[in-house]
Amino acid sequence: MFSNEEFQRFYRYCLALTRDPDQASDLLHDGLVKFLAKRARVTSEPGAYFRRILRNTFIDDYRAAVHSAGQLSFDENVTPLDVASELETTLVHADTVQRLLAQVGSTDRELLFLWAVEGYTMAEIAELTEVPRGTVLARLHRLKLRLRRLQAGTTVGGGR
Amino acid sequence: MKEPLKQVIRNHYDSASLSEDQLAKLQALQRAAAASTPTEATEPAGASPGNPSARRRSTTWRFGMVAAILVFLLAAVGYLSLRRTAEREALVQSIVAEVAANHLKESSQEEPLETLVALRHKLEELPFFLIASEHMPESKWAFSNGKYCSIQGQIAAQLHYAPIDRPENRFTLYQTLCPEMLAGGRAIGDLSEPRILHHAGLELTLWRERDLLLVLAGAESPR
């Protein structure tokens, strides 16, 4: 049985995926129904399992364009440590982040959520989202560039 | 005011939350499912597909469990082996003591019989067939008589012998079914080769022969 605090966490994850509060609560509800139907089979580490159900439900039912970006290649000149540590030390205004989250797609929002809110490493995020680590780093690098442009006052389109 | 990116993202999501009504509906959904579906025991932490850290913990946990089970099994096997050995030895010592006491109180005043075959007819209630032991050939041992007795509560026969070259020395050969052949019987060990023990000033030789336990008791070495 999930506690209210856990539901709030899952709701925020849904919000990171959908960006819409109503869709987020619908996704949470739909995911819970699926989870409760399947929990007899796998109920260990139920939080991680439930989050996976939420993610799959979102991909199947809520997101129109799936993985449209495909697997990105990572700039060989930028080391993983550069990207992660640079983002760790980046200082931003709250409205810049709101604009960033409004522009980027669900994949990038999920990446930022797992990194900033859940505290996963890049390697763990790659494993959780089932994409190569290089792709995660490439996305993070692209987010960093986008953030830099936003901070410089340049608008960037093309968010999914 | 600028803040670290991570903190700003956290603040952004922390500001969003479900209402009390939404939470109540989700909890009700859980309770309804719990009431209608029997829950199974959860697997060890980390068996889920989602959390890599948990998966690492699970691997460690599983190795730990396997190692603990192996250690436990080895300890259990060792303990059972030691206990079986101790039980066997206790049984042997108990038989030896009983046979020695029996031998010491016997006066062997029965009328002599000519052969072991005659004794077989006399002791027809025995649940086994009296044997002429390979270890006591007729060329060295003279049979005199025998009768019913019991060993460890089981029916047995005691046969009186004397060495051909020393007829004044009295020996008693006890024959009974091996303990493990009796209902609820305890194992007595291999004893395929004679085992010599001493008790109450007597020398007792135990061995197995054709599903029987044989114990020869005498004041001196029969060989």
PDB file of N, CA and C in Angstrom, chain A residues 1-4 7-8 11-12 15-16 25 28-29 32-33 36 39-41 43-45 48-49 52 87-88 90-94 97-98 101 112-113 115-117 120 124 127-128 147, chain B residues 1-6 8-10 12-14 16-18 22-23 26-27 29-31 33-34 37-57:
ATOM      1  N   MET A   1       0.854  -1.196   0.000  1.00  0.00           N
ATOM      2  CA  MET A   1       0.000   0.000   0.000  1.00  0.00           C
ATOM      3  C   MET A   1       0.892   1.250   0.000  1.00  0.00           C
ATOM      4  N   PHE A   2       0.626   2.121  -0.941  1.00  0.00           N
ATOM      5  CA  PHE A   2       1.402   3.362  -1.003  1.00  0.00           C
ATOM      6  C   PHE A   2       0.819   4.397  -0.041  1.00  0.00           C
ATOM      7  N   SER A   3       1.731   5.153   0.547  1.00  0.00           N
ATOM      8  CA  SER A   3       1.286   6.226   1.446  1.00  0.00           C
ATOM      9  C   SER A   3       0.946   7.468   0.620  1.00  0.00           C
ATOM     10  N   ASN A   4       0.344   8.440   1.286  1.00  0.00           N
ATOM     11  CA  ASN A   4       0.015   9.693   0.601  1.00  0.00           C
ATOM     12  C   ASN A   4       1.276  10.395   0.096  1.00  0.00           C
ATOM     13  N   PHE A   7       2.305   8.769  -3.039  1.00  0.00           N
ATOM     14  CA  PHE A   7       1.424   9.194  -4.135  1.00  0.00           C
ATOM     15  C   PHE A   7       1.801  10.580  -4.646  1.00  0.00           C
ATOM     16  N   GLN A   8       2.182  11.443  -3.706  1.00  0.00           N
ATOM     17  CA  GLN A   8       2.592  12.794  -4.137  1.00  0.00           C
ATOM     18  C   GLN A   8       3.844  12.718  -5.018  1.00  0.00           C
ATOM     19  N   TYR A  11       2.873  11.405  -8.345  1.00  0.00           N
ATOM     20  CA  TYR A  11       2.126  12.436  -9.070  1.00  0.00           C
ATOM     21  C   TYR A  11       3.095  13.427  -9.721  1.00  0.00           C
ATOM     22  N   ARG A  12       4.145  13.779  -8.980  1.00  0.00           N
ATOM     23  CA  ARG A  12       5.120  14.732  -9.539  1.00  0.00           C
ATOM     24  C   ARG A  12       5.877  14.099 -10.708  1.00  0.00           C
ATOM     25  N   LEU A  15       3.598  14.348 -13.505  1.00  0.00           N
ATOM     26  CA  LEU A  15       3.579  15.730 -13.961  1.00  0.00           C
ATOM     27  C   LEU A  15       4.805  16.024 -14.840  1.00  0.00           C
ATOM     28  N   ALA A  16       5.939  15.443 -14.458  1.00  0.00           N
ATOM     29  CA  ALA A  16       7.148  15.618 -15.270  1.00  0.00           C
ATOM     30  C   ALA A  16       6.939  15.006 -16.655  1.00  0.00           C
ATOM     31  N   SER A  25      -2.753  13.423 -13.005  1.00  0.00           N
ATOM     32  CA  SER A  25      -3.582  12.677 -12.051  1.00  0.00           C
ATOM     33  C   SER A  25      -4.297  11.518 -12.746  1.00  0.00           C
ATOM     34  N   LEU A  28      -1.720   8.833 -13.137  1.00  0.00           N
ATOM     35  CA  LEU A  28      -1.483   8.186 -11.841  1.00  0.00           C
ATOM     36  C   LEU A  28      -2.590   7.169 -11.543  1.00  0.00           C
ATOM     37  N   HIS A  29      -3.818   7.568 -11.782  1.00  0.00           N
ATOM     38  CA  HIS A  29      -4.960   6.690 -11.528  1.00  0.00           C
ATOM     39  C   HIS A  29      -4.905   5.446 -12.426  1.00  0.00           C
ATOM     40  N   LEU A  32      -2.133   3.169 -11.385  1.00  0.00           N
ATOM     41  CA  LEU A  32      -2.428   2.449 -10.141  1.00  0.00           C
ATOM     42  C   LEU A  32      -3.351   1.263 -10.406  1.00  0.00           C
ATOM     43  N   VAL A  33      -4.326   1.457 -11.262  1.00  0.00           N
ATOM     44  CA  VAL A  33      -5.238   0.354 -11.613  1.00  0.00           C
ATOM     45  C   VAL A  33      -4.436  -0.809 -12.218  1.00  0.00           C
ATOM     46  N   LEU A  36      -2.259  -2.440  -9.432  1.00  0.00           N
ATOM     47  CA  LEU A  36      -3.009  -3.280  -8.493  1.00  0.00           C
ATOM     48  C   LEU A  36      -3.426  -4.595  -9.146  1.00  0.00           C
ATOM     49  N   ARG A  39       0.044  -6.606  -9.201  1.00  0.00           N
ATOM     50  CA  ARG A  39       0.943  -6.635  -8.042  1.00  0.00           C
ATOM     51  C   ARG A  39       1.128  -8.030  -7.465  1.00  0.00           C
ATOM     52  N   ALA A  40       0.170  -8.948  -7.717  1.00  0.00           N
ATOM     53  CA  ALA A  40       0.344 -10.307  -7.208  1.00  0.00           C
ATOM     54  C   ALA A  40       1.548 -10.976  -7.837  1.00  0.00           C
ATOM     55  N   ARG A  41       1.899 -10.511  -9.054  1.00  0.00           N
ATOM     56  CA  ARG A  41       3.039 -11.124  -9.748  1.00  0.00           C
ATOM     57  C   ARG A  41       4.364 -10.517  -9.294  1.00  0.00           C
ATOM     58  N   THR A  43       5.622  -7.670  -6.617  1.00  0.00           N
ATOM     59  CA  THR A  43       5.300  -6.626  -5.645  1.00  0.00           C
ATOM     60  C   THR A  43       6.520  -6.207  -4.848  1.00  0.00           C
ATOM     61  N   SER A  44       7.669  -6.750  -5.204  1.00  0.00           N
ATOM     62  CA  SER A  44       8.860  -6.302  -4.492  1.00  0.00           C
ATOM     63  C   SER A  44       9.273  -4.947  -5.054  1.00  0.00           C
ATOM     64  N   GLU A  45       9.868  -4.143  -4.221  1.00  0.00           N
ATOM     65  CA  GLU A  45      10.271  -2.789  -4.620  1.00  0.00           C
ATOM     66  C   GLU A  45       9.116  -2.167  -5.408  1.00  0.00           C
ATOM     67  N   ALA A  48       9.454   1.246  -7.462  1.00  0.00           N
ATOM     68  CA  ALA A  48      10.151   1.229  -8.755  1.00  0.00           C
ATOM     69  C   ALA A  48       9.285   0.566  -9.822  1.00  0.00           C
ATOM     70  N   TYR A  49       8.594  -0.475  -9.391  1.00  0.00           N
ATOM     71  CA  TYR A  49       7.735  -1.182 -10.351  1.00  0.00           C
ATOM     72  C   TYR A  49       6.571  -0.293 -10.802  1.00  0.00           C
ATOM     73  N   ARG A  52       7.650   2.302 -13.228  1.00  0.00           N
ATOM     74  CA  ARG A  52       7.822   1.732 -14.569  1.00  0.00           C
ATOM     75  C   ARG A  52       6.472   1.599 -15.270  1.00  0.00           C
ATOM     76  N   LEU A  87      25.996  21.090 -14.778  1.00  0.00           N
ATOM     77  CA  LEU A  87      24.593  21.302 -14.427  1.00  0.00           C
ATOM     78  C   LEU A  87      24.405  21.423 -12.915  1.00  0.00           C
ATOM     79  N   GLU A  88      25.221  20.661 -12.179  1.00  0.00           N
ATOM     80  CA  GLU A  88      25.131  20.735 -10.709  1.00  0.00           C
ATOM     81  C   GLU A  88      25.404  22.154 -10.220  1.00  0.00           C
ATOM     82  N   THR A  90      25.188  24.941 -12.085  1.00  0.00           N
ATOM     83  CA  THR A  90      24.491  25.998 -12.823  1.00  0.00           C
ATOM     84  C   THR A  90      23.474  26.710 -11.931  1.00  0.00           C
ATOM     85  N   LEU A  91      23.521  28.011 -11.947  1.00  0.00           N
ATOM     86  CA  LEU A  91      22.557  28.802 -11.170  1.00  0.00           C
ATOM     87  C   LEU A  91      21.535  29.401 -12.134  1.00  0.00           C
ATOM     88  N   VAL A  92      20.274  29.273 -11.777  1.00  0.00           N
ATOM     89  CA  VAL A  92      19.211  29.749 -12.676  1.00  0.00           C
ATOM     90  C   VAL A  92      18.086  30.419 -11.882  1.00  0.00           C
ATOM     91  N   HIS A  93      17.291  31.192 -12.601  1.00  0.00           N
ATOM     92  CA  HIS A  93      16.072  31.759 -12.017  1.00  0.00           C
ATOM     93  C   HIS A  93      14.951  30.732 -12.165  1.00  0.00           C
ATOM     94  N   ALA A  94      14.012  30.786 -11.271  1.00  0.00           N
ATOM     95  CA  ALA A  94      12.900  29.827 -11.298  1.00  0.00           C
ATOM     96  C   ALA A  94      12.115  29.944 -12.612  1.00  0.00           C
ATOM     97  N   VAL A  97      13.684  28.042 -15.477  1.00  0.00           N
ATOM     98  CA  VAL A  97      13.413  26.591 -15.421  1.00  0.00           C
ATOM     99  C   VAL A  97      11.996  26.309 -15.908  1.00  0.00           C
ATOM    100  N   GLN A  98      11.046  27.165 -15.521  1.00  0.00           N
ATOM    101  CA  GLN A  98       9.656  26.963 -15.965  1.00  0.00           C
ATOM    102  C   GLN A  98       9.560  27.056 -17.483  1.00  0.00           C
ATOM    103  N   LEU A 101      11.143  23.834 -18.923  1.00  0.00           N
ATOM    104  CA  LEU A 101      10.257  22.673 -18.811  1.00  0.00           C
ATOM    105  C   LEU A 101       9.063  22.792 -19.761  1.00  0.00           C
ATOM    106  N   LEU A 112      15.277  15.300 -16.346  1.00  0.00           N
ATOM    107  CA  LEU A 112      15.546  16.319 -15.327  1.00  0.00           C
ATOM    108  C   LEU A 112      14.906  15.947 -13.983  1.00  0.00           C
ATOM    109  N   PHE A 113      13.701  15.378 -14.041  1.00  0.00           N
ATOM    110  CA  PHE A 113      13.011  14.997 -12.813  1.00  0.00           C
ATOM    111  C   PHE A 113      13.806  13.914 -12.085  1.00  0.00           C
ATOM    112  N   TRP A 115      16.885  13.164 -12.365  1.00  0.00           N
ATOM    113  CA  TRP A 115      18.187  13.668 -11.930  1.00  0.00           C
ATOM    114  C   TRP A 115      18.048  14.610 -10.721  1.00  0.00           C
ATOM    115  N   ALA A 116      17.155  15.555 -10.813  1.00  0.00           N
ATOM    116  CA  ALA A 116      17.080  16.601  -9.782  1.00  0.00           C
ATOM    117  C   ALA A 116      16.213  16.201  -8.589  1.00  0.00           C
ATOM    118  N   VAL A 117      15.073  15.580  -8.829  1.00  0.00           N
ATOM    119  CA  VAL A 117      14.136  15.296  -7.733  1.00  0.00           C
ATOM    120  C   VAL A 117      14.423  13.931  -7.112  1.00  0.00           C
ATOM    121  N   TYR A 120      18.889  10.372  -9.073  1.00  0.00           N
ATOM    122  CA  TYR A 120      19.594   9.270  -9.746  1.00  0.00           C
ATOM    123  C   TYR A 120      20.818   9.786 -10.497  1.00  0.00           C
ATOM    124  N   GLU A 124      22.265   5.404 -13.740  1.00  0.00           N
ATOM    125  CA  GLU A 124      21.001   4.838 -13.243  1.00  0.00           C
ATOM    126  C   GLU A 124      19.818   5.285 -14.103  1.00  0.00           C
ATOM    127  N   GLU A 127      19.712   3.291 -17.194  1.00  0.00           N
ATOM    128  CA  GLU A 127      19.173   1.948 -16.948  1.00  0.00           C
ATOM    129  C   GLU A 127      17.660   2.007 -16.743  1.00  0.00           C
ATOM    130  N   LEU A 128      17.215   2.998 -15.988  1.00  0.00           N
ATOM    131  CA  LEU A 128      15.780   3.127 -15.713  1.00  0.00           C
ATOM    132  C   LEU A 128      14.976   3.398 -16.984  1.00  0.00           C
ATOM    133  N   LEU A 147      19.390  25.640 -21.907  1.00  0.00           N
ATOM    134  CA  LEU A 147      19.299  26.456 -20.693  1.00  0.00           C
ATOM    135  C   LEU A 147      20.176  27.709 -20.822  1.00  0.00           C
TER     136      LEU A 147
ATOM    137  N   MET B   1      16.129  35.857  -7.781  1.00  0.00           N
ATOM    138  CA  MET B   1      17.377  35.335  -7.255  1.00  0.00           C
ATOM    139  C   MET B   1      17.692  33.996  -7.904  1.00  0.00           C
ATOM    140  N   LYS B   2      18.958  33.868  -8.292  1.00  0.00           N
ATOM    141  CA  LYS B   2      19.359  32.612  -8.924  1.00  0.00           C
ATOM    142  C   LYS B   2      19.658  31.547  -7.862  1.00  0.00           C
ATOM    143  N   GLU B   3      19.286  30.306  -8.221  1.00  0.00           N
ATOM    144  CA  GLU B   3      19.554  29.184  -7.329  1.00  0.00           C
ATOM    145  C   GLU B   3      20.102  28.035  -8.170  1.00  0.00           C
ATOM    146  N   PRO B   4      20.696  27.032  -7.520  1.00  0.00           N
ATOM    147  CA  PRO B   4      21.178  25.872  -8.295  1.00  0.00           C
ATOM    148  C   PRO B   4      20.032  25.242  -9.075  1.00  0.00           C
ATOM    149  N   LEU B   5      20.369  24.808 -10.292  1.00  0.00           N
ATOM    150  CA  LEU B   5      19.354  24.234 -11.187  1.00  0.00           C
ATOM    151  C   LEU B   5      18.583  23.104 -10.523  1.00  0.00           C
ATOM    152  N   LYS B   6      19.331  22.234  -9.867  1.00  0.00           N
ATOM    153  CA  LYS B   6      18.700  21.075  -9.230  1.00  0.00           C
ATOM    154  C   LYS B   6      17.634  21.522  -8.220  1.00  0.00           C
ATOM    155  N   VAL B   8      16.078  24.361  -8.053  1.00  0.00           N
ATOM    156  CA  VAL B   8      14.942  25.035  -8.693  1.00  0.00           C
ATOM    157  C   VAL B   8      13.968  24.001  -9.278  1.00  0.00           C
ATOM    158  N   ILE B   9      14.529  22.952  -9.878  1.00  0.00           N
ATOM    159  CA  ILE B   9      13.652  21.898 -10.440  1.00  0.00           C
ATOM    160  C   ILE B   9      12.881  21.214  -9.307  1.00  0.00           C
ATOM    161  N   ARG B  10      13.600  20.947  -8.201  1.00  0.00           N
ATOM    162  CA  ARG B  10      12.924  20.323  -7.041  1.00  0.00           C
ATOM    163  C   ARG B  10      11.784  21.214  -6.559  1.00  0.00           C
ATOM    164  N   HIS B  12      10.179  23.378  -8.144  1.00  0.00           N
ATOM    165  CA  HIS B  12       9.110  23.417  -9.145  1.00  0.00           C
ATOM    166  C   HIS B  12       8.147  22.251  -8.949  1.00  0.00           C
ATOM    167  N   TYR B  13       8.702  21.050  -8.790  1.00  0.00           N
ATOM    168  CA  TYR B  13       7.819  19.893  -8.657  1.00  0.00           C
ATOM    169  C   TYR B  13       7.214  19.780  -7.267  1.00  0.00           C
ATOM    170  N   ASP B  14       7.959  20.223  -6.251  1.00  0.00           N
ATOM    171  CA  ASP B  14       7.414  20.154  -4.891  1.00  0.00           C
ATOM    172  C   ASP B  14       6.182  21.049  -4.730  1.00  0.00           C
ATOM    173  N   ALA B  16       3.806  21.232  -6.680  1.00  0.00           N
ATOM    174  CA  ALA B  16       2.615  20.547  -7.207  1.00  0.00           C
ATOM    175  C   ALA B  16       2.266  19.373  -6.306  1.00  0.00           C
ATOM    176  N   SER B  17       0.985  19.236  -6.007  1.00  0.00           N
ATOM    177  CA  SER B  17       0.601  18.089  -5.177  1.00  0.00           C
ATOM    178  C   SER B  17      -0.852  17.720  -5.439  1.00  0.00           C
ATOM    179  N   LEU B  18      -1.164  16.496  -5.103  1.00  0.00           N
ATOM    180  CA  LEU B  18      -2.544  16.020  -5.238  1.00  0.00           C
ATOM    181  C   LEU B  18      -3.402  16.613  -4.136  1.00  0.00           C
ATOM    182  N   GLN B  22      -8.262  13.745  -4.141  1.00  0.00           N
ATOM    183  CA  GLN B  22      -7.579  12.827  -5.074  1.00  0.00           C
ATOM    184  C   GLN B  22      -6.844  11.724  -4.311  1.00  0.00           C
ATOM    185  N   LEU B  23      -6.186  12.109  -3.223  1.00  0.00           N
ATOM    186  CA  LEU B  23      -5.474  11.113  -2.420  1.00  0.00           C
ATOM    187  C   LEU B  23      -6.451  10.091  -1.838  1.00  0.00           C
ATOM    188  N   LEU B  26      -7.385   7.554  -4.424  1.00  0.00           N
ATOM    189  CA  LEU B  26      -6.312   6.586  -4.685  1.00  0.00           C
ATOM    190  C   LEU B  26      -6.197   5.572  -3.546  1.00  0.00           C
ATOM    191  N   GLN B  27      -6.321   6.065  -2.320  1.00  0.00           N
ATOM    192  CA  GLN B  27      -6.246   5.153  -1.171  1.00  0.00           C
ATOM    193  C   GLN B  27      -7.426   4.180  -1.181  1.00  0.00           C
ATOM    194  N   LEU B  29      -8.968   3.139  -3.780  1.00  0.00           N
ATOM    195  CA  LEU B  29      -8.694   2.178  -4.848  1.00  0.00           C
ATOM    196  C   LEU B  29      -7.767   1.066  -4.345  1.00  0.00           C
ATOM    197  N   GLN B  30      -6.768   1.472  -3.591  1.00  0.00           N
ATOM    198  CA  GLN B  30      -5.832   0.486  -3.021  1.00  0.00           C
ATOM    199  C   GLN B  30      -6.539  -0.443  -2.062  1.00  0.00           C
ATOM    200  N   ARG B  31      -7.367   0.128  -1.187  1.00  0.00           N
ATOM    201  CA  ARG B  31      -8.050  -0.697  -0.173  1.00  0.00           C
ATOM    202  C   ARG B  31      -8.994  -1.688  -0.838  1.00  0.00           C
ATOM    203  N   ALA B  33      -8.722  -2.971  -3.784  1.00  0.00           N
ATOM    204  CA  ALA B  33      -7.932  -4.030  -4.420  1.00  0.00           C
ATOM    205  C   ALA B  33      -7.388  -4.987  -3.379  1.00  0.00           C
ATOM    206  N   ALA B  34      -6.964  -4.434  -2.246  1.00  0.00           N
ATOM    207  CA  ALA B  34      -6.412  -5.282  -1.191  1.00  0.00           C
ATOM    208  C   ALA B  34      -7.481  -6.216  -0.638  1.00  0.00           C
ATOM    209  N   THR B  37      -8.144  -8.944  -3.593  1.00  0.00           N
ATOM    210  CA  THR B  37      -7.038  -9.745  -4.129  1.00  0.00           C
ATOM    211  C   THR B  37      -6.126 -10.181  -3.018  1.00  0.00           C
ATOM    212  N   PRO B  38      -5.878 -11.507  -2.921  1.00  0.00           N
ATOM    213  CA  PRO B  38      -4.902 -11.944  -1.932  1.00  0.00           C
ATOM    214  C   PRO B  38      -3.513 -11.505  -2.347  1.00  0.00           C
ATOM    215  N   THR B  39      -2.809 -10.857  -1.450  1.00  0.00           N
ATOM    216  CA  THR B  39      -1.456 -10.405  -1.782  1.00  0.00           C
ATOM    217  C   THR B  39      -0.479 -11.536  -1.577  1.00  0.00           C
ATOM    218  N   GLU B  40       0.501 -11.571  -2.456  1.00  0.00           N
ATOM    219  CA  GLU B  40       1.543 -12.585  -2.327  1.00  0.00           C
ATOM    220  C   GLU B  40       2.715 -12.001  -1.576  1.00  0.00           C
ATOM    221  N   ALA B  41       3.512 -12.875  -1.055  1.00  0.00           N
ATOM    222  CA  ALA B  41       4.712 -12.432  -0.357  1.00  0.00           C
ATOM    223  C   ALA B  41       5.604 -11.693  -1.333  1.00  0.00           C
ATOM    224  N   THR B  42       6.162 -10.602  -0.853  1.00  0.00           N
ATOM    225  CA  THR B  42       7.002  -9.823  -1.746  1.00  0.00           C
ATOM    226  C   THR B  42       8.326 -10.531  -1.988  1.00  0.00           C
ATOM    227  N   GLU B  43       8.870 -10.273  -3.187  1.00  0.00           N
ATOM    228  CA  GLU B  43      10.182 -10.829  -3.492  1.00  0.00           C
ATOM    229  C   GLU B  43      11.230 -10.013  -2.759  1.00  0.00           C
ATOM    230  N   PRO B  44      12.458 -10.503  -2.731  1.00  0.00           N
ATOM    231  CA  PRO B  44      13.504  -9.719  -2.099  1.00  0.00           C
ATOM    232  C   PRO B  44      13.657  -8.363  -2.774  1.00  0.00           C
ATOM    233  N   ALA B  45      14.068  -7.393  -1.993  1.00  0.00           N
ATOM    234  CA  ALA B  45      14.229  -6.049  -2.539  1.00  0.00           C
ATOM    235  C   ALA B  45      15.120  -6.058  -3.764  1.00  0.00           C
ATOM    236  N   GLY B  46      14.706  -5.330  -4.789  1.00  0.00           N
ATOM    237  CA  GLY B  46      15.562  -5.217  -5.961  1.00  0.00           C
ATOM    238  C   GLY B  46      15.168  -6.127  -7.095  1.00  0.00           C
ATOM    239  N   ALA B  47      14.180  -7.007  -6.889  1.00  0.00           N
ATOM    240  CA  ALA B  47      13.783  -7.891  -7.975  1.00  0.00           C
ATOM    241  C   ALA B  47      12.973  -7.141  -9.014  1.00  0.00           C
ATOM    242  N   SER B  48      12.609  -5.943  -8.679  1.00  0.00           N
ATOM    243  CA  SER B  48      11.811  -5.168  -9.602  1.00  0.00           C
ATOM    244  C   SER B  48      12.665  -4.688 -10.761  1.00  0.00           C
ATOM    245  N   PRO B  49      12.019  -4.313 -11.835  1.00  0.00           N
ATOM    246  CA  PRO B  49      12.789  -3.900 -13.000  1.00  0.00           C
ATOM    247  C   PRO B  49      13.289  -2.476 -12.916  1.00  0.00           C
ATOM    248  N   GLY B  50      12.826  -1.703 -11.936  1.00  0.00           N
ATOM    249  CA  GLY B  50      13.051  -0.273 -12.026  1.00  0.00           C
ATOM    250  C   GLY B  50      14.327   0.283 -11.451  1.00  0.00           C
ATOM    251  N   ASN B  51      14.659  -0.043 -10.221  1.00  0.00           N
ATOM    252  CA  ASN B  51      15.648   0.703  -9.485  1.00  0.00           C
ATOM    253  C   ASN B  51      17.013   0.035  -9.543  1.00  0.00           C
ATOM    254  N   PRO B  52      17.995   0.657 -10.197  1.00  0.00           N
ATOM    255  CA  PRO B  52      19.306   0.026 -10.312  1.00  0.00           C
ATOM    256  C   PRO B  52      19.987  -0.155  -8.967  1.00  0.00           C
ATOM    257  N   SER B  53      19.860   0.823  -8.076  1.00  0.00           N
ATOM    258  CA  SER B  53      20.489   0.709  -6.766  1.00  0.00           C
ATOM    259  C   SER B  53      19.898  -0.469  -6.026  1.00  0.00           C
ATOM    260  N   ALA B  54      18.580  -0.574  -6.109  1.00  0.00           N
ATOM    261  CA  ALA B  54      17.901  -1.687  -5.436  1.00  0.00           C
ATOM    262  C   ALA B  54      18.330  -3.004  -6.051  1.00  0.00           C
ATOM    263  N   ARG B  55      18.566  -2.995  -7.369  1.00  0.00           N
ATOM    264  CA  ARG B  55      18.985  -4.228  -8.030  1.00  0.00           C
ATOM    265  C   ARG B  55      20.357  -4.662  -7.522  1.00  0.00           C
ATOM    266  N   ARG B  56      21.233  -3.663  -7.322  1.00  0.00           N
ATOM    267  CA  ARG B  56      22.550  -3.995  -6.791  1.00  0.00           C
ATOM    268  C   ARG B  56      22.415  -4.548  -5.385  1.00  0.00           C
ATOM    269  N   ARG B  57      21.537  -3.920  -4.591  1.00  0.00           N
ATOM    270  CA  ARG B  57      21.327  -4.402  -3.227  1.00  0.00           C
ATOM    271  C   ARG B  57      20.803  -5.816  -3.254  1.00  0.00           C
TER     272      ARG B  57
END
